Coordinates of C-alpha atoms and ligand atoms in Angstrom, one line a residue:
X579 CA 103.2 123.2 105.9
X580 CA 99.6 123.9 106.8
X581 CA 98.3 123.3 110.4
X582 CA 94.7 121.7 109.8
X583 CA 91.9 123.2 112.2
X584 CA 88.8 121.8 112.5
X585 CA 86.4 123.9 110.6
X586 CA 88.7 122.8 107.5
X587 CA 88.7 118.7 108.5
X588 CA 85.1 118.4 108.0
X589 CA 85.8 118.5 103.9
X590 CA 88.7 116.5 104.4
X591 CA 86.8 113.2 106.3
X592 CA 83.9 113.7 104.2
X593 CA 86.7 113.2 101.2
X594 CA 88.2 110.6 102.8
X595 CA 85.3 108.4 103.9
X596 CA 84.1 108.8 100.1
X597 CA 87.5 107.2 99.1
X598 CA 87.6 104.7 101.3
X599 CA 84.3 103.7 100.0
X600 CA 85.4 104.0 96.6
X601 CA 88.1 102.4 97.2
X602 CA 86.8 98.9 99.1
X603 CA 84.1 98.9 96.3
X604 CA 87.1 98.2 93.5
X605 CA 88.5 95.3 96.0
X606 CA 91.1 97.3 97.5
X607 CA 92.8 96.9 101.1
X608 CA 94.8 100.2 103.3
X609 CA 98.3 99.8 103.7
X610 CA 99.9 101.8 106.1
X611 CA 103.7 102.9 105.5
X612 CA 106.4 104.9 107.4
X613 CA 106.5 108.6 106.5
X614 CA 110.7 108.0 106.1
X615 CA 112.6 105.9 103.7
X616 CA 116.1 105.5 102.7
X617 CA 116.8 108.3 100.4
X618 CA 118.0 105.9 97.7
X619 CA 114.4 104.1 97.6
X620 CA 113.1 107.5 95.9
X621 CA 116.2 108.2 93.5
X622 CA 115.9 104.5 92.0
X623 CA 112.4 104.7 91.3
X624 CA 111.7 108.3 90.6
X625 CA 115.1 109.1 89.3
X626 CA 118.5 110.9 90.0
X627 CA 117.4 113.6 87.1
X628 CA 113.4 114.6 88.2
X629 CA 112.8 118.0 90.1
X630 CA 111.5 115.8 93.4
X631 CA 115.0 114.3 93.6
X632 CA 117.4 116.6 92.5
X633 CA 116.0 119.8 94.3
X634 CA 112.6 118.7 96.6
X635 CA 113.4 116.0 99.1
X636 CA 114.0 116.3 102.9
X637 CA 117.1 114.6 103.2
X638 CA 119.2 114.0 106.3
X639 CA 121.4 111.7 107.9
X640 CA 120.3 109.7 111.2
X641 CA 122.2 109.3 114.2
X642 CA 123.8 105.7 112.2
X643 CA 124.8 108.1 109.1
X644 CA 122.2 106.3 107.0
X645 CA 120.8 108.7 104.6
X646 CA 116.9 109.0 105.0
X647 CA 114.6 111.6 103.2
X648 CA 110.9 112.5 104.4
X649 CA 108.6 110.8 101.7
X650 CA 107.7 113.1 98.6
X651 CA 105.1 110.2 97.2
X652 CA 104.0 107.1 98.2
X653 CA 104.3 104.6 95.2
X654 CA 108.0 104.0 95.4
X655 CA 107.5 103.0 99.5
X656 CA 104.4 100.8 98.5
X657 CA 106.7 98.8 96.2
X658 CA 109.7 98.5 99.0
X659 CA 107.1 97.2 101.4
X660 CA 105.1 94.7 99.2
X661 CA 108.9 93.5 98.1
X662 CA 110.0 93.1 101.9
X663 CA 106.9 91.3 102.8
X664 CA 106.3 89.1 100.2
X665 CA 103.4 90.2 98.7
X666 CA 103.9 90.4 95.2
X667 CA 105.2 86.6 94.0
X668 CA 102.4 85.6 92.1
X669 CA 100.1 87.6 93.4
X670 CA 97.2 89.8 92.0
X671 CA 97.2 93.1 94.8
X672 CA 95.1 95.9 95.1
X673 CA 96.3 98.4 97.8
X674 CA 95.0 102.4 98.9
X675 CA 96.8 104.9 101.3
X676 CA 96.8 108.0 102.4
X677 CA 98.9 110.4 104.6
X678 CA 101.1 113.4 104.3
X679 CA 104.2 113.3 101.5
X680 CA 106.7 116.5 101.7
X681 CA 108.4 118.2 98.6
X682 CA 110.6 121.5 99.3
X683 CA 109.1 123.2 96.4
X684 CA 108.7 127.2 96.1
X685 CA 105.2 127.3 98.3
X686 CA 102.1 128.8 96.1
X687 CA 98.2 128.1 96.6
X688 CA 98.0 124.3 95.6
X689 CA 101.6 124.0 96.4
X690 CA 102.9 123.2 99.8
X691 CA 105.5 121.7 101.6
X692 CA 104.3 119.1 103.3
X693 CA 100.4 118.1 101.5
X694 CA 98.7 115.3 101.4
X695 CA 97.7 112.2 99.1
X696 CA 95.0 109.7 98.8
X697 CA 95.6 106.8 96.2
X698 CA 95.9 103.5 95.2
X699 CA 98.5 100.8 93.6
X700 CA 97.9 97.3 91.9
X701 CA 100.3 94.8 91.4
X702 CA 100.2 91.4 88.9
X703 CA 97.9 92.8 86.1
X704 CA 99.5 94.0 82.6
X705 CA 96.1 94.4 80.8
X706 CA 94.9 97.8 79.7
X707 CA 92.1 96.8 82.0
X708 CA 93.8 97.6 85.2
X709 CA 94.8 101.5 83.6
X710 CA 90.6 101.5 83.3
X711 CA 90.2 100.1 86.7
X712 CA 92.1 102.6 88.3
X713 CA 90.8 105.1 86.2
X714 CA 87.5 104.4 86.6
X715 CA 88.0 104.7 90.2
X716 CA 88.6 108.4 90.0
X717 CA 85.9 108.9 88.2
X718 CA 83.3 106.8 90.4
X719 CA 84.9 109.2 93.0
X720 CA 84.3 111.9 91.7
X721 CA 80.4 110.8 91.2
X722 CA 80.4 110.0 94.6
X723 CA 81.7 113.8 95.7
X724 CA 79.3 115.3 93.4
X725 CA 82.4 116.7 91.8
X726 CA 81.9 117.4 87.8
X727 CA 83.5 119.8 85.0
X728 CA 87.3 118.1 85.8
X729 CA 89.0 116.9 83.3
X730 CA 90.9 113.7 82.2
X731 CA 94.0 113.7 80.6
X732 CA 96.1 110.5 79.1
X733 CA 99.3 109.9 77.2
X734 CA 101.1 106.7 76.7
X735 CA 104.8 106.6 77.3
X736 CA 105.7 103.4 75.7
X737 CA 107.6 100.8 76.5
X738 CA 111.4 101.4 78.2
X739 CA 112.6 100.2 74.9
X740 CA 110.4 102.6 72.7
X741 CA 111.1 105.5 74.7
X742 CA 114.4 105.4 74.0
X743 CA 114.2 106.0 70.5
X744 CA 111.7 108.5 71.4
X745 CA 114.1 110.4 73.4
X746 CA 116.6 110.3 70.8
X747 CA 114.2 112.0 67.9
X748 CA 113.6 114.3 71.0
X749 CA 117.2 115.5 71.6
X750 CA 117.9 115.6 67.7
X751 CA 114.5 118.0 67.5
X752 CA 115.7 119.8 70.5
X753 CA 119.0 120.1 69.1
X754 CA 118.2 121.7 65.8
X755 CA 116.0 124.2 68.1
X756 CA 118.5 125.1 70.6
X757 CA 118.0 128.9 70.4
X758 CA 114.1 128.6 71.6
X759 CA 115.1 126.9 74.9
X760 CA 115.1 128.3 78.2
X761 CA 118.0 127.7 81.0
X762 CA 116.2 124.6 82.2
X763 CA 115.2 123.3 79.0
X764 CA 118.5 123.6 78.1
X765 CA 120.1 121.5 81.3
X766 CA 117.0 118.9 80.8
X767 CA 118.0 118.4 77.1
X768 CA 121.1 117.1 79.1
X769 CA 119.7 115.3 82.2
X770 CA 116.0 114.3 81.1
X771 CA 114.6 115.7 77.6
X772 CA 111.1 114.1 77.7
X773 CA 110.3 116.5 80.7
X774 CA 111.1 119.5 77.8
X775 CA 107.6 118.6 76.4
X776 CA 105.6 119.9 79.9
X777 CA 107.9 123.2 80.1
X778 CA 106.1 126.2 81.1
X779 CA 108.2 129.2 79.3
X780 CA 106.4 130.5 76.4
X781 CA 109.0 129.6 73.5
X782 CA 109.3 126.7 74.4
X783 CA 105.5 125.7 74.2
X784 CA 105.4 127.3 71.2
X785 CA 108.8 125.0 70.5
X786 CA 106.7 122.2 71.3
X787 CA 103.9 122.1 69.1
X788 CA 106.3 121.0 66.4
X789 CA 108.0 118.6 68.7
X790 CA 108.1 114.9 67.6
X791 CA 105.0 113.0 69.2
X792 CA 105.7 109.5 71.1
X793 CA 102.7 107.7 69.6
X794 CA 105.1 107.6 66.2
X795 CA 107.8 105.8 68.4
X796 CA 105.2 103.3 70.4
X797 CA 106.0 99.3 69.4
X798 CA 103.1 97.6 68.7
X799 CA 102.1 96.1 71.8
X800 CA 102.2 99.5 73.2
X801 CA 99.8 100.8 70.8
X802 CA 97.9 97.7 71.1
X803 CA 97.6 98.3 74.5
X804 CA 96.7 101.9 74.8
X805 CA 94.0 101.7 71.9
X806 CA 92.6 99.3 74.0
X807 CA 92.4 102.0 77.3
X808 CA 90.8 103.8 74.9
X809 CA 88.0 102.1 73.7
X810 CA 87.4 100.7 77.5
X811 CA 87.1 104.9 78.6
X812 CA 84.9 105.1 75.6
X813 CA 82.8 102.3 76.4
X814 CA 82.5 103.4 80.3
X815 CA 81.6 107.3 79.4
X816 CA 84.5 108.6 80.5
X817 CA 85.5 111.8 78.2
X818 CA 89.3 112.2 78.3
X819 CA 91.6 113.9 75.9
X820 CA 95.0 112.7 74.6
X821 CA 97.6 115.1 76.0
X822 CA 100.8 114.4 73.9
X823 CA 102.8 116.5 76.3
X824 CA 101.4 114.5 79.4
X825 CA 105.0 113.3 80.6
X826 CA 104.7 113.2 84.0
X827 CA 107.8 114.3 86.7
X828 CA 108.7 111.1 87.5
X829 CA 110.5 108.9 85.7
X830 CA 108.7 105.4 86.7
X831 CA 105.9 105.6 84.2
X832 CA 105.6 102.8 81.0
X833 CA 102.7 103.1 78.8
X834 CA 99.7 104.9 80.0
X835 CA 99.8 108.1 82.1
X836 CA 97.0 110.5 83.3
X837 CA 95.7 113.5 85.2
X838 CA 92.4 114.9 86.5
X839 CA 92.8 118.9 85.7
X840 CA 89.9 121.8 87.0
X841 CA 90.5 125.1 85.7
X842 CA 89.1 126.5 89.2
X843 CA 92.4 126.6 90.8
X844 CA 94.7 128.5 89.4
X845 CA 98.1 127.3 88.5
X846 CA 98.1 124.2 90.2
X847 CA 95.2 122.5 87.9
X848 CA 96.2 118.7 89.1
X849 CA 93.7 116.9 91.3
X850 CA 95.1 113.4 90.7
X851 CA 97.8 112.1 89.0
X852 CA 99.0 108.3 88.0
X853 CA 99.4 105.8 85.7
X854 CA 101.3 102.5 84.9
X855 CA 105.3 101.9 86.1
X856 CA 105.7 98.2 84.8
X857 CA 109.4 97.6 85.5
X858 CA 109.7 99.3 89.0
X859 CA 109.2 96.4 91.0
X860 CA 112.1 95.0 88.6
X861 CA 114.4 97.7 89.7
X862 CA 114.0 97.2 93.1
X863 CA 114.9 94.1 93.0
X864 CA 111.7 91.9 92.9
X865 CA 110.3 89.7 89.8
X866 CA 109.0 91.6 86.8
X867 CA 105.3 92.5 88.1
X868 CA 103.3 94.9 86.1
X869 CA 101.7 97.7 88.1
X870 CA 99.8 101.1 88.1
X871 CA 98.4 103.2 90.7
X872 CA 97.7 107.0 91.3
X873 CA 97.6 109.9 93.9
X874 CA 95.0 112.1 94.4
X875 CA 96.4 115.7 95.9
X876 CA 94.2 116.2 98.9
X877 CA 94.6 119.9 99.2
X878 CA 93.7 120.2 95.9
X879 CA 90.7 118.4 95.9
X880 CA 89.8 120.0 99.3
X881 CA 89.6 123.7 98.0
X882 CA 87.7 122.5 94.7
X883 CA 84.8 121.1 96.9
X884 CA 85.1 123.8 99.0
X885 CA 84.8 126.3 96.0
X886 CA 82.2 124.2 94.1
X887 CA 80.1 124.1 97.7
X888 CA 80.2 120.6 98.0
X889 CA 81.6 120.4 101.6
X890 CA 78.8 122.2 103.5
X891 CA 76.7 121.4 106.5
X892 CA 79.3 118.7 106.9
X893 CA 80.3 119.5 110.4
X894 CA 76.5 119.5 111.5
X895 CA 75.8 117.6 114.8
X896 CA 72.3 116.5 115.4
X897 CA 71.4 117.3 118.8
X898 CA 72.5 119.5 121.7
X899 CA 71.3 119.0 125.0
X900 CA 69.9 122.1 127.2
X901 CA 68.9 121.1 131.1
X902 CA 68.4 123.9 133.9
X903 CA 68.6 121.6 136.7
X904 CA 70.2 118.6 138.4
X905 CA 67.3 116.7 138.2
X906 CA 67.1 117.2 134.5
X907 CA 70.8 116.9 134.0
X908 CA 70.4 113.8 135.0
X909 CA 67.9 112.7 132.1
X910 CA 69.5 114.6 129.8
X911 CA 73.1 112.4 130.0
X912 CA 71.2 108.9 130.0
X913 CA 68.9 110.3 126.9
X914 CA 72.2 111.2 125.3
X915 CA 73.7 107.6 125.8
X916 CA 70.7 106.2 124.5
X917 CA 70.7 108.6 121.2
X918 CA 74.5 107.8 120.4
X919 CA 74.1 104.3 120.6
X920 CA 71.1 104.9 118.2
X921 CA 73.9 106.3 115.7
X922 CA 72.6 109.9 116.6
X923 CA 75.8 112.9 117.9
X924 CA 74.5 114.4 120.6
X925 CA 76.6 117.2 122.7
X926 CA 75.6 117.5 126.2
X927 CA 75.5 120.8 127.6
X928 CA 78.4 121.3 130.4
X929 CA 79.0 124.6 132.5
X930 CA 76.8 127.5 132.0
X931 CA 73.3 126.9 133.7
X932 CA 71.2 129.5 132.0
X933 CA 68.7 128.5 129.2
X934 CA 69.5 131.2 127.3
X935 CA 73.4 131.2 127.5
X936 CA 72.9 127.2 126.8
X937 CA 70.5 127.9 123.6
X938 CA 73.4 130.1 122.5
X939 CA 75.8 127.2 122.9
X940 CA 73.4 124.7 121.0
X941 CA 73.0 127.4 118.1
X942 CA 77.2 127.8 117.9
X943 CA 77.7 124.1 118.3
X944 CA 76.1 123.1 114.7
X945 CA 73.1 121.2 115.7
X946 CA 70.6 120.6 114.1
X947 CA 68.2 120.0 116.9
X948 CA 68.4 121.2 120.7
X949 CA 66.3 119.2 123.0
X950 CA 65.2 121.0 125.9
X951 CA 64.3 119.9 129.8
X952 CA 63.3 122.5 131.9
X953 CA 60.8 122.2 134.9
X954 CA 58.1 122.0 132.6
X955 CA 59.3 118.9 131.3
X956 CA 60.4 117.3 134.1
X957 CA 57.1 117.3 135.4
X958 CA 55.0 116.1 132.6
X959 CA 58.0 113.2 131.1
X960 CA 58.4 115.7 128.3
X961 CA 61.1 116.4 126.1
X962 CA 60.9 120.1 124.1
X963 CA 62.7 119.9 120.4
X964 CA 63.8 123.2 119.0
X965 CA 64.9 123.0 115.4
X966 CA 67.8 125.4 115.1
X967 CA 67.4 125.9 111.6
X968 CA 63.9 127.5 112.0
X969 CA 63.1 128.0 115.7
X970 CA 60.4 126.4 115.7
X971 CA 59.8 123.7 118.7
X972 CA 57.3 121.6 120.2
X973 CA 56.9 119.1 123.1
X974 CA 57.3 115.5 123.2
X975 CA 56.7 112.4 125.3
X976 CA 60.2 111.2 126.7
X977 CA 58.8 107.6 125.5
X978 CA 58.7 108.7 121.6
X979 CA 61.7 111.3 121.6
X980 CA 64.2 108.5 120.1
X981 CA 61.6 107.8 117.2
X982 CA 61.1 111.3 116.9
X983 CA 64.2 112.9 116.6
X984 CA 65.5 109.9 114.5
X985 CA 62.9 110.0 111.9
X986 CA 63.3 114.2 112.0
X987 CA 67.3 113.6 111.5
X988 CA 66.5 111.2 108.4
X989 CA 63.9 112.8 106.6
X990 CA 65.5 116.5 106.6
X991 CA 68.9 117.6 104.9
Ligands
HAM206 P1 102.3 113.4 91.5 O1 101.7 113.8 90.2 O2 103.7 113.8 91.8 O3 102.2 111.8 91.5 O4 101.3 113.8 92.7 C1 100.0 113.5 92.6 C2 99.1 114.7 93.1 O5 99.6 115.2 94.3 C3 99.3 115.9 92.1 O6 98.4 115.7 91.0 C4 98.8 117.0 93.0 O7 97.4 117.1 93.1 C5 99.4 116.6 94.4 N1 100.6 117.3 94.7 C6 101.9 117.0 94.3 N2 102.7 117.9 94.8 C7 102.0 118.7 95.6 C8 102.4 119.8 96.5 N3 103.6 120.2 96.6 N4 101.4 120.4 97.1 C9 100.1 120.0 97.0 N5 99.7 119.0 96.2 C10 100.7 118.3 95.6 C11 102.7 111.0 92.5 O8 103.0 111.3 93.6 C12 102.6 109.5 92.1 N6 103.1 108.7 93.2 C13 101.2 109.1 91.7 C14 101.1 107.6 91.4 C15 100.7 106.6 92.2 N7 101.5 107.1 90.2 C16 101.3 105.8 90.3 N8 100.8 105.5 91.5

């Protein structure tokens, strides 16, 4: 669990003010949700038999002896909460959130205990449309951070009713291979085989290339249905490869699945993760309502923009404020109410008096710009602008400081 400083939450608002962007440009609304559910919530809808449930939650029981577990994603608590309030009968929703989600997993880089999630879930729309839409978001996203070489993968899963036949050609495969599976694939081939397909040890990828491949198992609206994704991607621009292992760890998922992968982090490759879950709301108790979301891993996404330099001079302020006297103090805090109200961030030197100990504080603070009134100024109405960057400076007339430093702030990077 990673403390977050200030130097680092530059990237991270900068990330987050794109997405809400991104996010309100598709039509969707925040929702805000409790970090703590009822541990049963997360083993209905991402199952008794995934890693998250069986081995990752923060479970414990209250002072009532109700059994509560921190969240380890956000989708299943969406659902509880559009279910309790009503919000699903009939009803086409588009929803966003973000906030931290907790998993007890062994901690690695991209791998932590308690990280953090950014995504979105819609409600009322079966139509491949809505797996494009959401999609599509990511990928606007992206755009909009400047962010390219990731990569999209997408599977379909099928229908409930599909997958079990799937399953079964799975375990008879499986079966007949028994000697080339490892000590987990071996207990999944018991608990949850389809998770068999993503396994890491090398046999059993090997094991896998041979394995049987869902899209022989799909029923025809399933196949209907993720041709059509297909084409749509096409038809947007959006490059994606079929990933017949792309299973996904939890067990919610119907038809089509997906990941954003970078191959600049290591191990832990997944940016973003999601896809449909058509019978969820069903199964926690509300009216059959199509649905699909997905959850970007903040983290994640953080360290790839910081490695592909697309965070910097983020944390810049515009202008600091250097006075030697009283008198100029003075000036200097009603010229900084009049700046911020103009939109511009203006620090106002407090404590040391010395010009040069202030300059040094204007130079450490990030400005862009420090502004300047000495004695000089005070006695001619003059304001003197020093641009950090290059040290040069020159005088101004108080009168057209505002129009100065604004069009200066605008017209440089
Ligand atoms: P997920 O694949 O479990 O999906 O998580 C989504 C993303 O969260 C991952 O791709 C990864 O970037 C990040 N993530 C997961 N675990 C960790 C961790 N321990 N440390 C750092 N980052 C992590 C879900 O959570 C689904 N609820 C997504 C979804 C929404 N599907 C439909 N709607």
């Amino acid at each position: 669990m990673n403390d977050q400083l200030p130097d680092d939450l530059t990237c991270w608002q900068y990330l987050e003010h794109a997405a809400s962007v991104v996010f309100k440009q598709f039509g969707y609304h925040e929702i805000r949700l409790p970090v703590v559910e009822k541990t049963e919530l997360f083993a209905r809808s991402i199952g008794q038999a995934t890693d998250i449930v069986e081995k990752e939650m923060y479970t414990f029981l209250d002072r009532n002896g109700d059994q509560l577990s921190l969240r380890p994603e956000a989708t299943a608590g969406v659902v509880r909460a559009m279910l309790q309030h009503g919000l699903l009968h009939n009803a086409i929703q588009r929803v966003w959130y973000t906030g931290p989600m907790f998993r007890h997993e062994r901690p690695q880089k991209g791998r932590y205990r308690q990280f953090h999630q950014i995504g979105v879930e819609a409600y009322g729309m079966a139509e491949a449309e809505l797996d494009v839409e959401v999609i599509s978001m990511t990928s606007q996203l992206w755009r909009k951070l400047g962010l390219t070489g990731v990569k999209l993968e997408i599977n379909t899963l099928g229908s409930p009713e599909s997958r079990v036949e799937y399953r079964e050609a799975l375990v008879e495969y499986y079966q007949a291979n028994r000697d080339s599976l490892d000590a987990d694939s071996l207990r999944r081939l018991e608990t949850n085989p389809l998770r068999i397909l993503d396994s890491k040890d090398k046999a059993v990828i090997e094991l896998n290339k041979s394995a049987p491949d869902v899209i022989e198992y799909l029923d025809d609206a399933s196949r209907e249905h993720f041709e059509r994704v297909q084409l749509l991607l096409e038809k947007l621009g959006i490059s994606y490869i079929r990933n017949p292992k792309l299973v996904r760890g939890l067990d919610y998922y119907s038809r089509t699945v997906f990941e954003w992968t970078t191959d600049k982090l290591g191990t832990q490759n997944a940016i973003c993760g999601g896809g449909r879950y058509d019978s969820l709301v069903e199964k926690l108790g509300g009216k059959s309502t199509p649905a699909a979301g997905f959850a970007i891993g903040m983290e994640r996404l953080v360290e790839l923009l910081t490695i592909e330099k697309l965070c910097q001079n983020r944390k810049r302020q515009d202008v600091y404020i250097v006075q030697t006297s009283e008198a100029a103090l003075e000036i200097g805090l009603s010229l900084a109410m009049e700046m911020r109200d103009a939109g511009i961030s203006v620090i106002s030197n407090i404590g040391s008096t010395g010009f040069k100990s202030q300059l040094k504080k204007a130079d450490r603070s990030g400005a862009r710009l420090a502004l300047i009134i000495g004695e000089n100024e005070l006695q001619t109405n003059t304001v003197t602008i020093k641009l950090l960057d290059n040290g040069k400076q020159y005088t101004v007339s108080i009168e057209n400081l505002l129009t100065d430093v604004s069009s200066y702030l605008e017209n440089t990077e």
